[in-house]
Every structure is written in C-alpha cells, then in structure tokens.
Amino acid sequence: MQSTWILEACLAWEGNDPARLLEALMAHKECPAFGPVHHVLVGTALLTCARAGEKDAAERDALARELAELERRGSCVPGAACAQWGVCGAAASCGMAFAIRAGNAPLRPEGWSEGQLMVADILQHIAHAGAPRCCKRDARIAVRSAVPWFNRELGTDLALDDESPACAVSEANGACLHGACPYYSTE
C-alpha cells in the first residue's frame, strides 16, 4: 500500500464506526483537504470497520490485502471524477469496498445488483447535497449512506454515532456552501 499512513491507522483501529475512522483519517496531517485520496479513504474506513474485533495475524493480513486492493482500484479514479465522469469518487469507493467484501467478480451475479443499488443510493444523497467540490462533505455522506447497505447485504456490524462532525477545511474551499452544508461550523 503506497499510503502507509492509511494502512498504519487502519491496522491500529479498533472500532466499528467507519464515520469516526473516516474523520480520523481525514484529520491526519498527511491527508490533503481535497483530492483523490478520498476515493480510497471512504472504502478503507468501511473495510476496516467491517473487520472490527478481528485481531489475529491472519485477519490483519486479510485486511491489509483488502486495503491494498482498494487502493489499487481507488487510484484509478482521478480527481474531479464527479465533474468529468458524473460519479463521485467517494461513492465509487463505497462500491469498491462492497465488491471486495462481497467477493464480486465480473461474471458473478451475487452481490452485483446490491452494490449497484448502494452506489446509486449514495450518489442520490451526494447529489442532493447541492454542489461540487467538497471531498470531505461527500466522503462523509458516502460512508454514512453505505453503512445500512453493508449491514443488511453483507452482514457486517457497522455502527454510526449521532454526532455530526464539524468541517475543519471550509475556509480552504472557495466553493464551500457554508451554512447550507450539514458539516459547516461557525466556530
């Protein structure tokens, strides 16, 4: 895995709340405010928390392999995919994580429809957020929207707290929605 800070943080993580892990990853000093790293972080948080409580060496190795595969796939999604491809990279990251966890393959019908429906649902939530160019907002929306799908379709035990995180990078984003964003903070 190229981004060793991501791997190290994930292998040390112990909770089952991917939104909390996402916040920790996005707050890391090596994480940029915007850009394609978010196309990896969202799925990484989901895969890591799906393995919560699995601490033996074999499980850690399996998680490391899944994260490496997610990074390989996620690195194919360029920055500005939302504008250029019409699909948010954070939503695609959720789809990648779902496919990895489900063991999906190009000709395997099981899990295919569910993964597509999940990504469609996530994209709808992101589209209703109202504006492009906020990787952090869209990553937050994506991970929170994916949790019920992972739990229902993959049998995971992911949790979400009710706390809404406060954005720390709104001043760096000239396209910030400010008060129209659920994560905007006036503090």
PDB file of C-alpha atoms in Angstrom:
ATOM      1  CA  MET A   1       0.000   0.000   0.000  1.00  0.00           C
ATOM      2  CA  GLN A   2       1.534   3.304  -1.086  1.00  0.00           C
ATOM      3  CA  SER A   3      -0.110   5.386   1.617  1.00  0.00           C
ATOM      4  CA  THR A   4       1.476   3.738   4.629  1.00  0.00           C
ATOM      5  CA  TRP A   5      -0.113   6.241   6.989  1.00  0.00           C
ATOM      6  CA  ILE A   6      -3.545   4.964   5.927  1.00  0.00           C
ATOM      7  CA  LEU A   7      -2.567   1.331   6.411  1.00  0.00           C
ATOM      8  CA  GLU A   8      -0.968   2.003   9.803  1.00  0.00           C
ATOM      9  CA  ALA A   9      -4.020   3.921  11.044  1.00  0.00           C
ATOM     10  CA  CYS A  10      -6.392   1.206   9.846  1.00  0.00           C
ATOM     11  CA  LEU A  11      -4.440  -1.700  11.301  1.00  0.00           C
ATOM     12  CA  ALA A  12      -4.390   0.103  14.663  1.00  0.00           C
ATOM     13  CA  TRP A  13      -8.118   0.981  14.575  1.00  0.00           C
ATOM     14  CA  GLU A  14     -10.377  -0.908  16.973  1.00  0.00           C
ATOM     15  CA  GLY A  15     -13.895   0.472  16.465  1.00  0.00           C
ATOM     16  CA  ASN A  16     -16.768  -0.439  14.189  1.00  0.00           C
ATOM     17  CA  ASP A  17     -17.846   3.128  13.290  1.00  0.00           C
ATOM     18  CA  PRO A  18     -16.491   3.912   9.804  1.00  0.00           C
ATOM     19  CA  ALA A  19     -17.575   7.566  10.061  1.00  0.00           C
ATOM     20  CA  ARG A  20     -15.300   8.012  13.093  1.00  0.00           C
ATOM     21  CA  LEU A  21     -12.420   6.282  11.317  1.00  0.00           C
ATOM     22  CA  LEU A  22     -13.001   8.442   8.246  1.00  0.00           C
ATOM     23  CA  GLU A  23     -12.785  11.562  10.432  1.00  0.00           C
ATOM     24  CA  ALA A  24      -9.535  10.324  11.961  1.00  0.00           C
ATOM     25  CA  LEU A  25      -8.075   9.615   8.516  1.00  0.00           C
ATOM     26  CA  MET A  26      -9.204  12.976   7.092  1.00  0.00           C
ATOM     27  CA  ALA A  27      -7.702  14.778  10.099  1.00  0.00           C
ATOM     28  CA  HIS A  28      -4.326  13.084   9.603  1.00  0.00           C
ATOM     29  CA  LYS A  29      -1.537  15.539   8.830  1.00  0.00           C
ATOM     30  CA  GLU A  30      -0.791  13.774   5.529  1.00  0.00           C
ATOM     31  CA  CYS A  31      -4.370  13.952   4.257  1.00  0.00           C
ATOM     32  CA  PRO A  32      -4.993  16.832   1.847  1.00  0.00           C
ATOM     33  CA  ALA A  33      -8.167  18.890   2.125  1.00  0.00           C
ATOM     34  CA  PHE A  34      -9.327  17.790  -1.334  1.00  0.00           C
ATOM     35  CA  GLY A  35      -8.412  15.276  -3.975  1.00  0.00           C
ATOM     36  CA  PRO A  36      -8.407  11.646  -4.983  1.00  0.00           C
ATOM     37  CA  VAL A  37      -7.128  10.309  -1.645  1.00  0.00           C
ATOM     38  CA  HIS A  38     -10.799  10.485  -0.617  1.00  0.00           C
ATOM     39  CA  HIS A  39     -11.529   7.884  -3.316  1.00  0.00           C
ATOM     40  CA  VAL A  40      -9.584   5.475  -1.119  1.00  0.00           C
ATOM     41  CA  LEU A  41     -10.385   6.706   2.400  1.00  0.00           C
ATOM     42  CA  VAL A  42     -14.123   6.041   2.336  1.00  0.00           C
ATOM     43  CA  GLY A  43     -13.859   2.398   1.284  1.00  0.00           C
ATOM     44  CA  THR A  44     -10.879   1.933   3.573  1.00  0.00           C
ATOM     45  CA  ALA A  45     -12.947   3.044   6.564  1.00  0.00           C
ATOM     46  CA  LEU A  46     -15.747   0.642   5.631  1.00  0.00           C
ATOM     47  CA  LEU A  47     -13.462  -2.356   5.103  1.00  0.00           C
ATOM     48  CA  THR A  48     -11.508  -1.694   8.290  1.00  0.00           C
ATOM     49  CA  CYS A  49     -14.569  -1.347  10.496  1.00  0.00           C
ATOM     50  CA  ALA A  50     -16.222  -4.381   8.896  1.00  0.00           C
ATOM     51  CA  ARG A  51     -13.409  -6.390  10.453  1.00  0.00           C
ATOM     52  CA  ALA A  52     -13.758  -4.824  13.914  1.00  0.00           C
ATOM     53  CA  GLY A  53     -12.788  -7.243  16.637  1.00  0.00           C
ATOM     54  CA  GLU A  54     -10.751  -9.457  14.310  1.00  0.00           C
ATOM     55  CA  LYS A  55      -7.251  -9.080  15.681  1.00  0.00           C
ATOM     56  CA  ASP A  56      -5.347 -12.258  14.881  1.00  0.00           C
ATOM     57  CA  ALA A  57      -2.488 -12.161  12.395  1.00  0.00           C
ATOM     58  CA  ALA A  58      -4.442 -13.874   9.616  1.00  0.00           C
ATOM     59  CA  GLU A  59      -7.260 -11.306   9.869  1.00  0.00           C
ATOM     60  CA  ARG A  60      -4.796  -8.416   9.915  1.00  0.00           C
ATOM     61  CA  ASP A  61      -3.155  -9.839   6.797  1.00  0.00           C
ATOM     62  CA  ALA A  62      -6.565 -10.234   5.134  1.00  0.00           C
ATOM     63  CA  LEU A  63      -7.416  -6.620   5.971  1.00  0.00           C
ATOM     64  CA  ALA A  64      -4.050  -5.428   4.631  1.00  0.00           C
ATOM     65  CA  ARG A  65      -4.726  -7.297   1.356  1.00  0.00           C
ATOM     66  CA  GLU A  66      -8.231  -5.797   1.091  1.00  0.00           C
ATOM     67  CA  LEU A  67      -6.886  -2.302   1.726  1.00  0.00           C
ATOM     68  CA  ALA A  68      -4.155  -2.752  -0.871  1.00  0.00           C
ATOM     69  CA  GLU A  69      -6.757  -3.900  -3.394  1.00  0.00           C
ATOM     70  CA  LEU A  70      -8.983  -0.941  -2.550  1.00  0.00           C
ATOM     71  CA  GLU A  71      -6.071   1.445  -3.023  1.00  0.00           C
ATOM     72  CA  ARG A  72      -5.271  -0.179  -6.391  1.00  0.00           C
ATOM     73  CA  ARG A  73      -8.858   0.264  -7.544  1.00  0.00           C
ATOM     74  CA  GLY A  74      -9.349   3.707  -5.994  1.00  0.00           C
ATOM     75  CA  SER A  75      -6.186   5.080  -7.565  1.00  0.00           C
ATOM     76  CA  CYS A  76      -7.820   4.558 -10.973  1.00  0.00           C
ATOM     77  CA  VAL A  77     -10.467   7.176 -10.147  1.00  0.00           C
ATOM     78  CA  PRO A  78      -8.976  10.598 -10.934  1.00  0.00           C
ATOM     79  CA  GLY A  79      -9.575  13.821  -9.117  1.00  0.00           C
ATOM     80  CA  ALA A  80     -12.642  15.669 -10.417  1.00  0.00           C
ATOM     81  CA  ALA A  81     -14.319  12.400 -11.404  1.00  0.00           C
ATOM     82  CA  CYS A  82     -17.577  13.876 -10.096  1.00  0.00           C
ATOM     83  CA  ALA A  83     -17.488  16.555 -12.785  1.00  0.00           C
ATOM     84  CA  GLN A  84     -15.724  14.627 -15.544  1.00  0.00           C
ATOM     85  CA  TRP A  85     -17.252  11.167 -15.145  1.00  0.00           C
ATOM     86  CA  GLY A  86     -20.515  12.080 -13.450  1.00  0.00           C
ATOM     87  CA  VAL A  87     -19.800   9.824 -10.498  1.00  0.00           C
ATOM     88  CA  CYS A  88     -18.374  10.866  -7.149  1.00  0.00           C
ATOM     89  CA  GLY A  89     -15.181   9.043  -6.245  1.00  0.00           C
ATOM     90  CA  ALA A  90     -16.347   8.662  -2.643  1.00  0.00           C
ATOM     91  CA  ALA A  91     -19.456   6.787  -3.830  1.00  0.00           C
ATOM     92  CA  ALA A  92     -17.288   4.695  -6.152  1.00  0.00           C
ATOM     93  CA  SER A  93     -15.025   3.913  -3.183  1.00  0.00           C
ATOM     94  CA  CYS A  94     -18.021   2.522  -1.298  1.00  0.00           C
ATOM     95  CA  GLY A  95     -18.845   0.380  -4.323  1.00  0.00           C
ATOM     96  CA  MET A  96     -15.273  -0.889  -4.482  1.00  0.00           C
ATOM     97  CA  ALA A  97     -15.296  -1.777  -0.785  1.00  0.00           C
ATOM     98  CA  PHE A  98     -18.657  -3.529  -1.173  1.00  0.00           C
ATOM     99  CA  ALA A  99     -17.364  -5.527  -4.155  1.00  0.00           C
ATOM    100  CA  ILE A 100     -14.184  -6.531  -2.312  1.00  0.00           C
ATOM    101  CA  ARG A 101     -16.081  -7.555   0.819  1.00  0.00           C
ATOM    102  CA  ALA A 102     -18.727  -9.451  -1.217  1.00  0.00           C
ATOM    103  CA  GLY A 103     -16.112 -11.206  -3.362  1.00  0.00           C
ATOM    104  CA  ASN A 104     -17.723  -9.844  -6.510  1.00  0.00           C
ATOM    105  CA  ALA A 105     -16.303 -10.792  -9.874  1.00  0.00           C
ATOM    106  CA  PRO A 106     -17.267  -9.621 -13.387  1.00  0.00           C
ATOM    107  CA  LEU A 107     -19.469 -12.662 -14.101  1.00  0.00           C
ATOM    108  CA  ARG A 108     -20.697 -13.368 -10.552  1.00  0.00           C
ATOM    109  CA  PRO A 109     -24.347 -12.320 -10.205  1.00  0.00           C
ATOM    110  CA  GLU A 110     -24.497 -12.452  -6.386  1.00  0.00           C
ATOM    111  CA  GLY A 111     -23.840  -9.037  -4.889  1.00  0.00           C
ATOM    112  CA  TRP A 112     -23.722  -7.234  -8.217  1.00  0.00           C
ATOM    113  CA  SER A 113     -27.168  -5.645  -8.093  1.00  0.00           C
ATOM    114  CA  GLU A 114     -26.865  -4.809  -4.413  1.00  0.00           C
ATOM    115  CA  GLY A 115     -23.580  -2.990  -4.972  1.00  0.00           C
ATOM    116  CA  GLN A 116     -25.034  -1.020  -7.871  1.00  0.00           C
ATOM    117  CA  LEU A 117     -28.127  -0.072  -5.873  1.00  0.00           C
ATOM    118  CA  MET A 118     -25.997   1.018  -2.924  1.00  0.00           C
ATOM    119  CA  VAL A 119     -23.858   3.299  -5.100  1.00  0.00           C
ATOM    120  CA  ALA A 120     -26.992   4.730  -6.746  1.00  0.00           C
ATOM    121  CA  ASP A 121     -28.415   5.496  -3.301  1.00  0.00           C
ATOM    122  CA  ILE A 122     -25.157   7.128  -2.187  1.00  0.00           C
ATOM    123  CA  LEU A 123     -24.965   9.212  -5.368  1.00  0.00           C
ATOM    124  CA  GLN A 124     -28.501  10.419  -4.791  1.00  0.00           C
ATOM    125  CA  HIS A 125     -27.596  11.573  -1.265  1.00  0.00           C
ATOM    126  CA  ILE A 126     -24.473  13.328  -2.562  1.00  0.00           C
ATOM    127  CA  ALA A 127     -26.342  14.945  -5.464  1.00  0.00           C
ATOM    128  CA  HIS A 128     -28.925  16.357  -3.077  1.00  0.00           C
ATOM    129  CA  ALA A 129     -26.139  17.972  -1.030  1.00  0.00           C
ATOM    130  CA  GLY A 130     -26.200  20.715  -3.626  1.00  0.00           C
ATOM    131  CA  ALA A 131     -22.765  21.475  -5.035  1.00  0.00           C
ATOM    132  CA  PRO A 132     -19.495  20.059  -6.345  1.00  0.00           C
ATOM    133  CA  ARG A 133     -16.000  20.441  -4.945  1.00  0.00           C
ATOM    134  CA  CYS A 134     -16.209  19.234  -1.394  1.00  0.00           C
ATOM    135  CA  CYS A 135     -14.459  15.903  -0.995  1.00  0.00           C
ATOM    136  CA  LYS A 136     -14.846  15.912   2.788  1.00  0.00           C
ATOM    137  CA  ARG A 137     -18.625  16.517   2.688  1.00  0.00           C
ATOM    138  CA  ASP A 138     -19.160  13.905   0.002  1.00  0.00           C
ATOM    139  CA  ALA A 139     -16.930  11.384   1.804  1.00  0.00           C
ATOM    140  CA  ARG A 140     -18.962  11.893   4.990  1.00  0.00           C
ATOM    141  CA  ILE A 141     -22.249  11.483   3.140  1.00  0.00           C
ATOM    142  CA  ALA A 142     -20.968   8.395   1.312  1.00  0.00           C
ATOM    143  CA  VAL A 143     -19.728   6.498   4.349  1.00  0.00           C
ATOM    144  CA  ARG A 144     -22.871   7.233   6.367  1.00  0.00           C
ATOM    145  CA  SER A 145     -25.098   6.187   3.458  1.00  0.00           C
ATOM    146  CA  ALA A 146     -23.159   2.946   2.899  1.00  0.00           C
ATOM    147  CA  VAL A 147     -23.410   1.624   6.465  1.00  0.00           C
ATOM    148  CA  PRO A 148     -27.005   0.324   6.275  1.00  0.00           C
ATOM    149  CA  TRP A 149     -26.233  -1.371   2.974  1.00  0.00           C
ATOM    150  CA  PHE A 150     -23.143  -3.113   4.374  1.00  0.00           C
ATOM    151  CA  ASN A 151     -25.048  -4.266   7.450  1.00  0.00           C
ATOM    152  CA  ARG A 152     -28.078  -5.515   5.536  1.00  0.00           C
ATOM    153  CA  GLU A 153     -26.401  -7.033   2.471  1.00  0.00           C
ATOM    154  CA  LEU A 154     -23.049  -8.173   3.864  1.00  0.00           C
ATOM    155  CA  GLY A 155     -23.986  -8.953   7.463  1.00  0.00           C
ATOM    156  CA  THR A 156     -21.497  -6.523   8.973  1.00  0.00           C
ATOM    157  CA  ASP A 157     -21.998  -4.883  12.355  1.00  0.00           C
ATOM    158  CA  LEU A 158     -21.060  -1.323  11.459  1.00  0.00           C
ATOM    159  CA  ALA A 159     -22.224   1.445  13.776  1.00  0.00           C
ATOM    160  CA  LEU A 160     -22.741   5.177  13.402  1.00  0.00           C
ATOM    161  CA  ASP A 161     -22.905   7.662  16.221  1.00  0.00           C
ATOM    162  CA  ASP A 162     -25.349  10.544  16.024  1.00  0.00           C
ATOM    163  CA  GLU A 163     -22.639  13.154  16.216  1.00  0.00           C
ATOM    164  CA  SER A 164     -22.238  15.402  13.192  1.00  0.00           C
ATOM    165  CA  PRO A 165     -18.577  16.304  12.668  1.00  0.00           C
ATOM    166  CA  ALA A 166     -17.527  19.905  12.151  1.00  0.00           C
ATOM    167  CA  CYS A 167     -15.589  20.685   8.996  1.00  0.00           C
ATOM    168  CA  ALA A 168     -12.084  21.964   9.559  1.00  0.00           C
ATOM    169  CA  VAL A 169     -11.310  22.906   5.949  1.00  0.00           C
ATOM    170  CA  SER A 170     -14.241  25.099   4.906  1.00  0.00           C
ATOM    171  CA  GLU A 171     -12.051  28.200   4.781  1.00  0.00           C
ATOM    172  CA  ALA A 172      -9.777  26.456   2.258  1.00  0.00           C
ATOM    173  CA  ASN A 173     -12.718  25.694  -0.035  1.00  0.00           C
ATOM    174  CA  GLY A 174     -13.792  28.643  -2.193  1.00  0.00           C
ATOM    175  CA  ALA A 175     -16.865  26.635  -3.233  1.00  0.00           C
ATOM    176  CA  CYS A 176     -17.982  25.883   0.345  1.00  0.00           C
ATOM    177  CA  LEU A 177     -21.731  26.003   0.890  1.00  0.00           C
ATOM    178  CA  HIS A 178     -21.160  27.364   4.390  1.00  0.00           C
ATOM    179  CA  GLY A 179     -24.429  27.221   6.352  1.00  0.00           C
ATOM    180  CA  ALA A 180     -26.107  25.037   3.707  1.00  0.00           C
ATOM    181  CA  CYS A 181     -23.635  22.220   4.457  1.00  0.00           C
ATOM    182  CA  PRO A 182     -24.512  19.946   7.365  1.00  0.00           C
ATOM    183  CA  TYR A 183     -20.848  19.830   8.396  1.00  0.00           C
ATOM    184  CA  TYR A 184     -20.106  23.553   8.302  1.00  0.00           C
ATOM    185  CA  SER A 185     -19.014  25.002  11.589  1.00  0.00           C
ATOM    186  CA  THR A 186     -19.133  28.650  12.613  1.00  0.00           C
ATOM    187  CA  GLU A 187     -16.743  28.008  15.489  1.00  0.00           C
TER     188      GLU A 187
END
